[in-house]
Amino acid sequence: MLWDSIFHQYDIRGIYPTQLNEETYYILGCALATYLAVDKIAVGHDTRLSSPSLFKALIKGIISQGVDVVSLGLISTEINYFASGKYGFPANAIITASHNPAEYNGLKIVTRGVVPLHGDFGLPQIKKLAQENNFSVSAKKGKIVKMDILNDWITHTLKFIKPNKLKSLRVVIDAGNGMGGISWKKLIEKLPIEIIPMYFEPDGHFPHHLPDPLKQENVSDLKREIVNQKADLGMAIDGDADRIFIVDETGKQLSGTITTAILASYLLQKYGPSPILYNAVCGKIVPDSISANGGKSIRTRVGHSYIKEYMKKENALFAGEHSGHFYFRDNFFADSSTIAGLIFLEYLSKENMPLSQVAAKFDKYKSSGEINYVVSNLSKQAGSDIVIQSIENKFKDAESIDHIDGLSVWFPDWWFNLRASNTEPMVRLNMEADSKEILDDKLYIVENELNILGAHKNE
């Protein structure tokens, strides 16, 4: 049951020290080395208070199986992806719990070429090995070699823009005491803009706020500072720096959909026609913008493991998600908050108008944002499946229905997506309409149907 509680669709994650601890990570190190059957694994960790000791325990498990370790030290998830793509390590692992509260920790794993392990590939096998815990110590332990890659990473990020094309923008960046600050601290001296740092120092106590920009209370400091500093824009970075959210000069946060549309438009203008991916929850302005700029739009399911895979198949230039993940072909098809931020700064410099005016051009549709509904009195998977199937039956007269990710129901002037949470007994609703009146009317109808089925808004 303990192993069941920490293995999830995209990663390993749980509360320290009750759900996972140093013993857990030693066993995971053994299981990882055994399953991957490689000669070397690169390992890094984030700033969480438990990360250094879990890092040591994981490495101890790996080398006990005769596998060498490249110690990358304190890094972000985006830097871990870069290390995988740049240096071609057989596998990479990073100890991180992303944006979760301080008591959490976790593990993300990729194989050569930034291929993530997930619930359909790799993680079930590692879980089985960990449960069996039948490891013998190798007669020859693996070696540990330290490697500092931060400067190489900074050089890589700067290849995505022409720094001399940036205008003298004032930018407030809130790293939330997570891992994003280590990159931007280096970039301050290399860019002709004024960066106003907020909470750049990594600190696992997260003393100011949690590094989760999806929750509005965690972006309030940034919004206030943008207005106080008369800044041109702001950026909020999540805990392991693989997600970014943009805030305009008035303190209004851009949705992941609008940021995806802006970046897609600019990259197509810059590099020419190419496939662009976006997930099933992004709004209609994304395919509209891709088509308007000569790109081929491809809608895909939510989740970095799937998007990385589909990007490689399509050789896509860029991909965006509503959740603030932005992926780049020239970044080994991986997501990066820093690269997305730099490209956005170059775009805004070129536009030469306030960000609020730029964003208004893309803000054509009205959106509900993501609303979570708790599914009552039923098991997580069965309850969610019943709710989603019942909603599909209620709206079978729709113009079209698809199941790219959960349920998407399309009408001429509105649409919605309903999908199950991978980790909780919840369904997630996203709705978009051509006007606020239509949105309010249809949201009331769908919410009423969900309530009848026993799914109630998670306040």
Coordinates of C-alpha atoms in Angstrom, one line a residue:
M1 CA 0.0 0.0 0.0
L2 CA 2.9 2.4 0.7
W3 CA 4.3 2.0 -2.8
D4 CA 0.8 2.4 -4.2
S5 CA 0.5 5.8 -2.5
I6 CA 3.6 7.3 -4.1
F7 CA 3.6 6.0 -7.7
H8 CA 1.6 8.3 -9.9
Q9 CA 1.0 8.7 -13.6
Y10 CA 3.9 11.1 -14.3
D11 CA 6.2 10.7 -11.3
I12 CA 6.9 9.3 -7.9
R13 CA 5.6 11.7 -5.1
G14 CA 4.5 11.7 -1.5
I15 CA 4.9 13.2 2.0
Y16 CA 8.2 13.0 3.8
P17 CA 9.0 11.0 6.0
T18 CA 5.7 9.1 6.3
Q19 CA 5.1 8.1 2.7
L20 CA 8.7 8.2 1.5
N21 CA 12.0 8.5 3.3
E22 CA 15.7 7.6 3.0
E23 CA 15.0 3.9 3.1
T24 CA 12.4 4.3 0.3
Y25 CA 14.9 6.1 -1.8
Y26 CA 17.7 3.5 -1.3
I27 CA 15.3 0.9 -2.5
L28 CA 14.2 3.1 -5.4
G29 CA 17.9 3.5 -6.3
C30 CA 18.3 -0.2 -6.4
A31 CA 15.1 -0.7 -8.5
L32 CA 16.0 2.1 -10.9
A33 CA 19.5 0.7 -11.6
T34 CA 18.1 -2.8 -12.0
Y35 CA 15.3 -1.8 -14.3
L36 CA 17.3 0.5 -16.5
A37 CA 20.3 -1.8 -16.8
V38 CA 22.6 1.0 -17.8
D39 CA 26.2 1.8 -16.8
K40 CA 25.5 5.4 -15.6
I41 CA 22.7 7.5 -14.2
A42 CA 22.8 11.3 -13.8
V43 CA 21.1 12.5 -10.6
G44 CA 20.2 16.0 -9.3
H45 CA 17.9 17.4 -6.6
D46 CA 15.9 20.5 -5.8
T47 CA 15.9 22.8 -2.8
R48 CA 13.4 20.9 -0.5
L49 CA 14.7 20.3 3.0
S50 CA 14.5 16.5 2.6
S51 CA 16.2 16.5 -0.9
P52 CA 19.9 16.3 0.1
S53 CA 19.4 13.2 2.3
L54 CA 17.1 11.6 -0.2
F55 CA 19.7 12.4 -2.9
K56 CA 22.4 10.6 -1.0
A57 CA 20.1 7.6 -0.3
L58 CA 19.1 7.2 -4.0
I59 CA 22.7 7.4 -5.1
K60 CA 23.7 4.8 -2.5
G61 CA 21.1 2.5 -3.9
I62 CA 22.2 3.0 -7.5
I63 CA 25.9 2.5 -6.8
S64 CA 25.1 -0.6 -4.7
Q65 CA 24.1 -2.2 -8.0
G66 CA 27.4 -1.4 -9.7
V67 CA 26.0 1.5 -11.7
D68 CA 28.0 4.8 -11.8
V69 CA 26.4 8.1 -10.9
V70 CA 27.0 11.6 -12.3
S71 CA 26.1 14.0 -9.5
L72 CA 24.5 17.1 -10.9
G73 CA 23.8 18.6 -7.5
L74 CA 21.2 21.4 -7.0
I75 CA 19.3 21.8 -10.3
S76 CA 15.9 22.4 -11.7
T77 CA 13.8 20.0 -13.7
E78 CA 14.3 22.0 -16.8
I79 CA 18.1 21.7 -16.3
N80 CA 17.7 18.0 -15.8
Y81 CA 16.0 17.7 -19.1
F82 CA 18.8 19.8 -20.7
A83 CA 21.4 17.5 -19.2
S84 CA 19.7 14.4 -20.6
G85 CA 19.5 15.9 -24.1
K86 CA 22.9 17.7 -24.2
Y87 CA 25.1 15.0 -22.7
G88 CA 23.2 11.9 -23.7
F89 CA 23.3 10.2 -20.3
P90 CA 21.6 6.8 -20.4
A91 CA 19.2 8.0 -17.7
N92 CA 18.5 11.1 -15.5
A93 CA 16.7 11.3 -12.2
I94 CA 15.8 14.4 -10.2
I95 CA 14.5 14.5 -6.7
T96 CA 11.7 17.1 -6.7
A97 CA 8.1 17.5 -5.8
S98 CA 7.6 20.5 -8.2
H99 CA 5.1 22.9 -6.8
N100 CA 3.8 20.8 -3.9
P101 CA 3.9 22.0 -0.3
A102 CA 7.2 21.8 1.6
E103 CA 6.5 18.4 3.3
Y104 CA 6.3 16.6 -0.1
N105 CA 9.1 15.2 -2.2
G106 CA 9.3 13.0 -5.3
L107 CA 11.3 11.6 -8.2
K108 CA 11.2 12.3 -12.0
I109 CA 13.0 10.0 -14.3
V110 CA 13.9 10.2 -18.0
T111 CA 16.0 8.0 -20.3
R112 CA 18.4 9.0 -23.0
G113 CA 16.9 11.8 -25.2
V114 CA 14.5 13.1 -22.5
V115 CA 12.1 10.2 -22.7
P116 CA 10.1 10.3 -19.5
L117 CA 9.1 7.2 -17.5
H118 CA 5.4 7.3 -16.6
G119 CA 2.5 5.2 -15.5
D120 CA 2.4 3.3 -18.8
F121 CA 6.2 3.0 -19.3
G122 CA 8.8 2.2 -16.7
L123 CA 7.2 3.3 -13.4
P124 CA 5.1 0.1 -13.0
Q125 CA 8.2 -2.0 -13.5
I126 CA 10.2 0.0 -11.0
K127 CA 7.3 -0.2 -8.5
K128 CA 7.2 -4.0 -8.9
L129 CA 11.0 -4.3 -8.2
A130 CA 10.7 -1.9 -5.2
Q131 CA 7.9 -4.0 -3.7
E132 CA 9.8 -7.2 -4.1
N133 CA 13.0 -5.5 -2.7
N134 CA 15.1 -8.5 -3.7
F135 CA 18.4 -6.8 -4.4
S136 CA 21.9 -8.1 -3.9
V137 CA 24.8 -5.8 -3.5
S138 CA 27.2 -5.8 -6.5
A139 CA 30.8 -6.9 -5.8
K140 CA 32.0 -3.7 -7.5
K141 CA 30.2 -0.5 -6.4
G142 CA 29.6 2.2 -8.9
K143 CA 31.6 5.4 -8.9
I144 CA 30.3 9.0 -8.3
V145 CA 31.5 11.8 -10.4
K146 CA 30.4 15.5 -9.8
M147 CA 29.5 17.7 -12.8
D148 CA 28.5 21.4 -12.8
I149 CA 26.4 22.2 -15.9
L150 CA 24.8 25.5 -14.9
N151 CA 27.0 27.6 -17.3
D152 CA 26.4 25.3 -20.2
W153 CA 22.7 25.6 -19.5
I154 CA 22.8 29.4 -19.5
T155 CA 24.7 29.4 -22.8
H156 CA 22.1 27.0 -24.3
T157 CA 19.1 29.2 -23.2
L158 CA 20.6 32.3 -24.8
K159 CA 20.7 30.6 -28.2
F160 CA 17.0 31.0 -28.4
I161 CA 17.0 34.8 -28.6
K162 CA 19.2 37.7 -29.8
P163 CA 19.9 39.5 -26.5
N164 CA 20.8 42.7 -28.4
K165 CA 17.2 42.8 -29.8
L166 CA 15.7 43.1 -26.3
K167 CA 14.4 46.5 -25.4
S168 CA 15.1 48.0 -21.9
L169 CA 12.1 46.3 -20.3
R170 CA 11.5 46.2 -16.5
V171 CA 10.6 42.6 -15.5
V172 CA 9.6 41.3 -12.1
I173 CA 10.4 37.6 -11.7
D174 CA 9.1 35.6 -8.8
A175 CA 10.9 32.3 -8.4
G176 CA 9.0 31.5 -5.1
N177 CA 12.3 30.3 -3.5
G178 CA 12.2 27.4 -5.9
M179 CA 14.7 26.4 -8.6
G180 CA 13.9 29.1 -11.2
G181 CA 16.0 31.7 -9.5
I182 CA 19.3 30.0 -10.2
S183 CA 19.0 30.5 -13.9
W184 CA 17.6 34.1 -13.9
K185 CA 20.3 35.1 -11.4
K186 CA 22.9 34.2 -14.0
L187 CA 20.9 35.8 -16.8
I188 CA 20.7 39.2 -15.1
E189 CA 24.2 40.1 -16.1
K190 CA 23.8 38.9 -19.7
L191 CA 20.6 40.7 -20.7
P192 CA 20.0 44.4 -21.5
I193 CA 16.9 44.5 -19.4
E194 CA 16.2 45.3 -15.8
I195 CA 15.2 42.2 -13.9
I196 CA 13.7 42.8 -10.5
P197 CA 14.2 39.6 -8.5
M198 CA 11.7 38.2 -6.1
Y199 CA 12.5 35.2 -3.9
F200 CA 15.4 34.0 -6.1
E201 CA 17.3 32.2 -3.3
P202 CA 16.3 28.5 -3.2
D203 CA 14.8 27.7 0.2
G204 CA 12.9 24.6 1.0
H205 CA 10.9 26.3 3.8
F206 CA 9.2 28.4 1.0
P207 CA 9.0 31.3 3.5
H208 CA 7.0 33.7 1.3
H209 CA 4.5 31.5 -0.6
L210 CA 4.3 28.1 -2.2
P211 CA 5.9 28.0 -5.7
D212 CA 2.6 27.1 -7.4
P213 CA 1.5 29.9 -9.7
L214 CA -1.8 28.2 -10.5
K215 CA -3.1 29.4 -7.2
Q216 CA -3.9 33.1 -7.1
E217 CA -2.7 33.6 -3.6
N218 CA 0.8 32.6 -4.7
V219 CA 0.9 35.3 -7.4
S220 CA -0.4 38.2 -5.3
D221 CA 3.1 39.4 -4.2
L222 CA 4.2 39.5 -7.9
K223 CA 1.1 41.4 -9.1
R224 CA 1.6 44.0 -6.4
E225 CA 5.3 44.4 -7.2
I226 CA 4.7 44.8 -10.9
V227 CA 2.4 47.8 -10.2
N228 CA 4.6 49.3 -7.5
Q229 CA 7.7 49.1 -9.7
K230 CA 5.8 50.3 -12.8
A231 CA 7.2 47.2 -14.6
D232 CA 6.4 46.1 -18.1
L233 CA 5.5 42.6 -17.1
G234 CA 6.1 39.9 -14.5
M235 CA 6.9 36.1 -14.5
A236 CA 5.9 33.5 -12.0
I237 CA 7.9 30.3 -12.0
D238 CA 6.9 27.1 -10.3
G239 CA 9.0 25.1 -7.8
D240 CA 11.1 23.0 -10.2
A241 CA 11.1 25.6 -13.0
D242 CA 9.4 23.7 -15.7
R243 CA 6.3 26.0 -15.8
I244 CA 5.9 29.7 -16.2
F245 CA 3.0 32.2 -16.0
I246 CA 3.1 35.7 -17.5
V247 CA 1.5 38.7 -15.8
D248 CA 0.9 42.0 -17.7
E249 CA 1.8 45.6 -16.5
T250 CA -1.6 46.0 -14.9
G251 CA -1.2 42.9 -12.7
K252 CA -3.5 40.7 -14.9
Q253 CA -2.3 37.1 -15.3
L254 CA -2.3 35.7 -18.8
S255 CA -3.8 32.2 -19.2
G256 CA -1.7 29.3 -20.4
T257 CA -3.9 29.3 -23.5
I258 CA -3.1 33.0 -24.4
T259 CA 0.6 32.5 -23.7
T260 CA 0.6 29.4 -25.9
A261 CA -1.1 31.4 -28.7
I262 CA 1.4 34.2 -28.4
L263 CA 4.5 32.0 -28.4
A264 CA 3.1 29.9 -31.2
S265 CA 2.4 32.9 -33.4
Y266 CA 5.9 34.4 -32.8
L267 CA 7.8 31.2 -33.3
L268 CA 6.0 30.5 -36.6
Q269 CA 6.7 34.1 -37.8
K270 CA 10.4 33.6 -36.8
Y271 CA 11.0 30.1 -38.1
G272 CA 8.3 29.5 -40.7
P273 CA 5.6 26.9 -41.1
S274 CA 5.9 23.9 -38.8
P275 CA 3.7 21.6 -36.7
I276 CA 2.7 23.1 -33.3
L277 CA 1.1 20.9 -30.6
Y278 CA -1.3 22.1 -27.9
N279 CA -3.2 20.0 -25.3
A280 CA -6.9 19.2 -25.3
V281 CA -7.7 21.9 -22.7
C282 CA -6.2 24.9 -24.5
G283 CA -8.8 27.3 -26.0
K284 CA -9.7 27.9 -29.6
I285 CA -7.4 31.0 -29.9
V286 CA -4.4 28.5 -30.1
P287 CA -5.4 26.7 -33.3
D288 CA -6.7 30.0 -34.7
S289 CA -3.3 31.6 -34.1
I290 CA -1.4 28.6 -35.5
S291 CA -3.4 28.6 -38.7
A292 CA -3.2 32.3 -39.1
N293 CA 0.6 32.1 -39.1
G294 CA 0.9 29.1 -41.5
G295 CA 1.4 26.4 -38.9
K296 CA -0.1 22.9 -38.6
S297 CA -2.0 22.6 -35.4
I298 CA -2.1 19.3 -33.6
R299 CA -4.3 18.8 -30.5
T300 CA -3.0 16.2 -28.0
R301 CA -3.7 14.9 -24.6
V302 CA -2.5 16.6 -21.4
G303 CA 0.9 15.7 -19.9
H304 CA 4.5 16.2 -20.6
S305 CA 5.3 12.5 -21.2
Y306 CA 2.8 12.3 -24.1
I307 CA 3.6 15.8 -25.5
K308 CA 7.4 15.0 -25.7
E309 CA 6.6 11.8 -27.5
Y310 CA 4.2 13.4 -30.0
M311 CA 6.5 16.3 -30.6
K312 CA 9.3 14.0 -31.7
K313 CA 7.0 12.1 -34.0
E314 CA 5.8 15.3 -35.7
N315 CA 9.1 17.1 -35.4
A316 CA 7.1 20.0 -33.9
L317 CA 8.6 23.4 -33.4
F318 CA 6.7 24.1 -30.2
A319 CA 4.1 22.9 -27.9
G320 CA 2.1 24.6 -25.2
E321 CA -0.2 23.5 -22.3
H322 CA -2.9 25.4 -20.4
S323 CA -0.9 24.6 -17.2
G324 CA 2.1 26.7 -18.1
H325 CA 4.4 24.0 -19.7
F326 CA 6.0 25.2 -22.9
Y327 CA 8.1 22.8 -25.1
F328 CA 10.7 23.6 -27.8
R329 CA 12.1 21.5 -30.5
D330 CA 15.6 23.0 -30.1
N331 CA 15.5 22.2 -26.4
F332 CA 15.4 18.5 -27.1
F333 CA 11.6 18.7 -27.3
A334 CA 11.5 19.4 -23.5
D335 CA 9.7 22.1 -21.5
S336 CA 11.5 25.0 -20.0
S337 CA 10.2 28.1 -18.1
T338 CA 13.4 30.0 -18.7
I339 CA 13.5 29.5 -22.5
A340 CA 9.7 30.4 -22.7
G341 CA 10.4 33.6 -20.6
L342 CA 13.3 34.7 -22.8
I343 CA 11.4 34.1 -26.0
F344 CA 8.4 36.1 -24.6
L345 CA 10.7 39.0 -23.7
E346 CA 12.0 39.0 -27.3
Y347 CA 8.5 38.9 -28.7
L348 CA 7.3 41.8 -26.4
S349 CA 10.4 43.8 -27.4
K350 CA 9.4 43.4 -31.1
E351 CA 5.8 44.3 -30.6
N352 CA 6.7 47.6 -28.9
M353 CA 3.3 48.1 -27.1
P354 CA 2.1 47.3 -23.6
L355 CA 1.6 43.7 -22.8
S356 CA -2.0 44.3 -21.9
Q357 CA -2.7 45.5 -25.4
V358 CA -0.9 42.6 -27.0
A359 CA -2.8 40.1 -24.8
A360 CA -6.1 41.8 -25.7
K361 CA -5.6 40.8 -29.3
F362 CA -5.6 37.1 -28.3
D363 CA -8.3 37.3 -25.6
K364 CA -11.2 36.6 -28.0
Y365 CA -13.1 33.9 -26.1
K366 CA -14.4 33.6 -22.6
S367 CA -13.1 30.8 -20.4
S368 CA -14.1 29.2 -17.1
G369 CA -10.6 28.3 -16.2
E370 CA -10.1 24.8 -14.7
I371 CA -12.8 23.9 -12.1
N372 CA -12.4 20.8 -10.0
Y373 CA -15.3 18.7 -8.8
V374 CA -15.1 16.0 -6.1
V375 CA -16.7 12.8 -7.1
S376 CA -18.6 11.6 -4.0
N377 CA -19.1 8.1 -2.6
L378 CA -17.4 6.2 -5.4
S379 CA -13.8 5.0 -6.0
K380 CA -11.6 7.4 -7.9
Q381 CA -11.5 5.8 -11.3
A382 CA -15.0 4.2 -11.3
G383 CA -16.7 7.4 -10.0
S384 CA -14.9 9.6 -12.5
D385 CA -15.7 7.2 -15.4
I386 CA -19.4 7.1 -14.5
V387 CA -19.7 10.9 -14.2
I388 CA -17.9 11.5 -17.5
Q389 CA -20.0 8.8 -19.4
S390 CA -23.2 10.3 -18.0
I391 CA -22.3 13.8 -19.1
E392 CA -21.5 12.5 -22.5
N393 CA -24.9 10.9 -22.7
K394 CA -26.5 14.2 -21.7
F395 CA -24.8 16.1 -24.5
K396 CA -25.0 13.5 -27.3
D397 CA -26.7 16.1 -29.5
A398 CA -23.4 18.1 -29.7
E399 CA -21.9 19.1 -33.0
S400 CA -19.0 16.8 -32.3
I401 CA -17.5 14.8 -29.4
D402 CA -13.9 13.5 -29.0
H403 CA -11.9 11.6 -26.4
I404 CA -8.4 12.8 -27.0
D405 CA -8.2 13.5 -23.3
G406 CA -11.2 12.7 -21.3
L407 CA -14.4 14.0 -22.9
S408 CA -14.5 17.1 -25.2
V409 CA -18.0 18.3 -26.3
W410 CA -18.3 20.8 -29.1
F411 CA -21.1 23.2 -30.1
P412 CA -20.9 26.1 -32.6
D413 CA -20.4 28.8 -30.0
W414 CA -19.1 26.9 -26.9
W415 CA -17.3 23.7 -25.9
F416 CA -16.0 22.0 -22.8
N417 CA -13.6 19.3 -21.7
L418 CA -14.1 17.0 -18.7
R419 CA -11.4 14.7 -17.6
A420 CA -10.5 12.6 -14.6
S421 CA -7.7 13.6 -12.2
N422 CA -4.9 11.1 -12.1
T423 CA -4.3 11.4 -8.4
E424 CA -7.6 12.3 -6.7
P425 CA -11.3 11.4 -6.9
M426 CA -12.1 14.5 -9.0
V427 CA -13.1 15.5 -12.5
R428 CA -11.7 18.7 -14.0
L429 CA -13.9 20.9 -16.1
N430 CA -12.7 23.5 -18.6
M431 CA -15.3 25.5 -20.7
E432 CA -15.0 28.2 -23.3
A433 CA -17.6 30.2 -25.2
D434 CA -17.9 33.0 -27.7
S435 CA -19.3 35.4 -25.1
K436 CA -19.6 35.7 -21.3
E437 CA -23.4 35.3 -21.5
I438 CA -23.1 32.0 -23.3
L439 CA -20.4 30.9 -20.9
D440 CA -22.4 31.7 -17.8
D441 CA -25.5 30.0 -19.2
K442 CA -23.8 26.8 -20.3
L443 CA -21.6 26.6 -17.2
Y444 CA -24.7 26.6 -15.0
I445 CA -26.2 23.8 -17.1
V446 CA -23.1 21.6 -16.9
E447 CA -22.5 22.2 -13.2
N448 CA -26.1 21.3 -12.5
E449 CA -25.7 18.0 -14.3
L450 CA -22.5 17.3 -12.4
N451 CA -24.2 18.1 -9.1
I452 CA -27.1 15.7 -9.9
L453 CA -24.4 13.0 -10.5
G454 CA -22.8 13.6 -7.1
A455 CA -19.9 15.7 -8.3
H456 CA -19.6 18.9 -6.3
K457 CA -17.2 21.9 -6.7
N458 CA -14.0 21.6 -4.7
E459 CA -14.0 24.9 -2.8

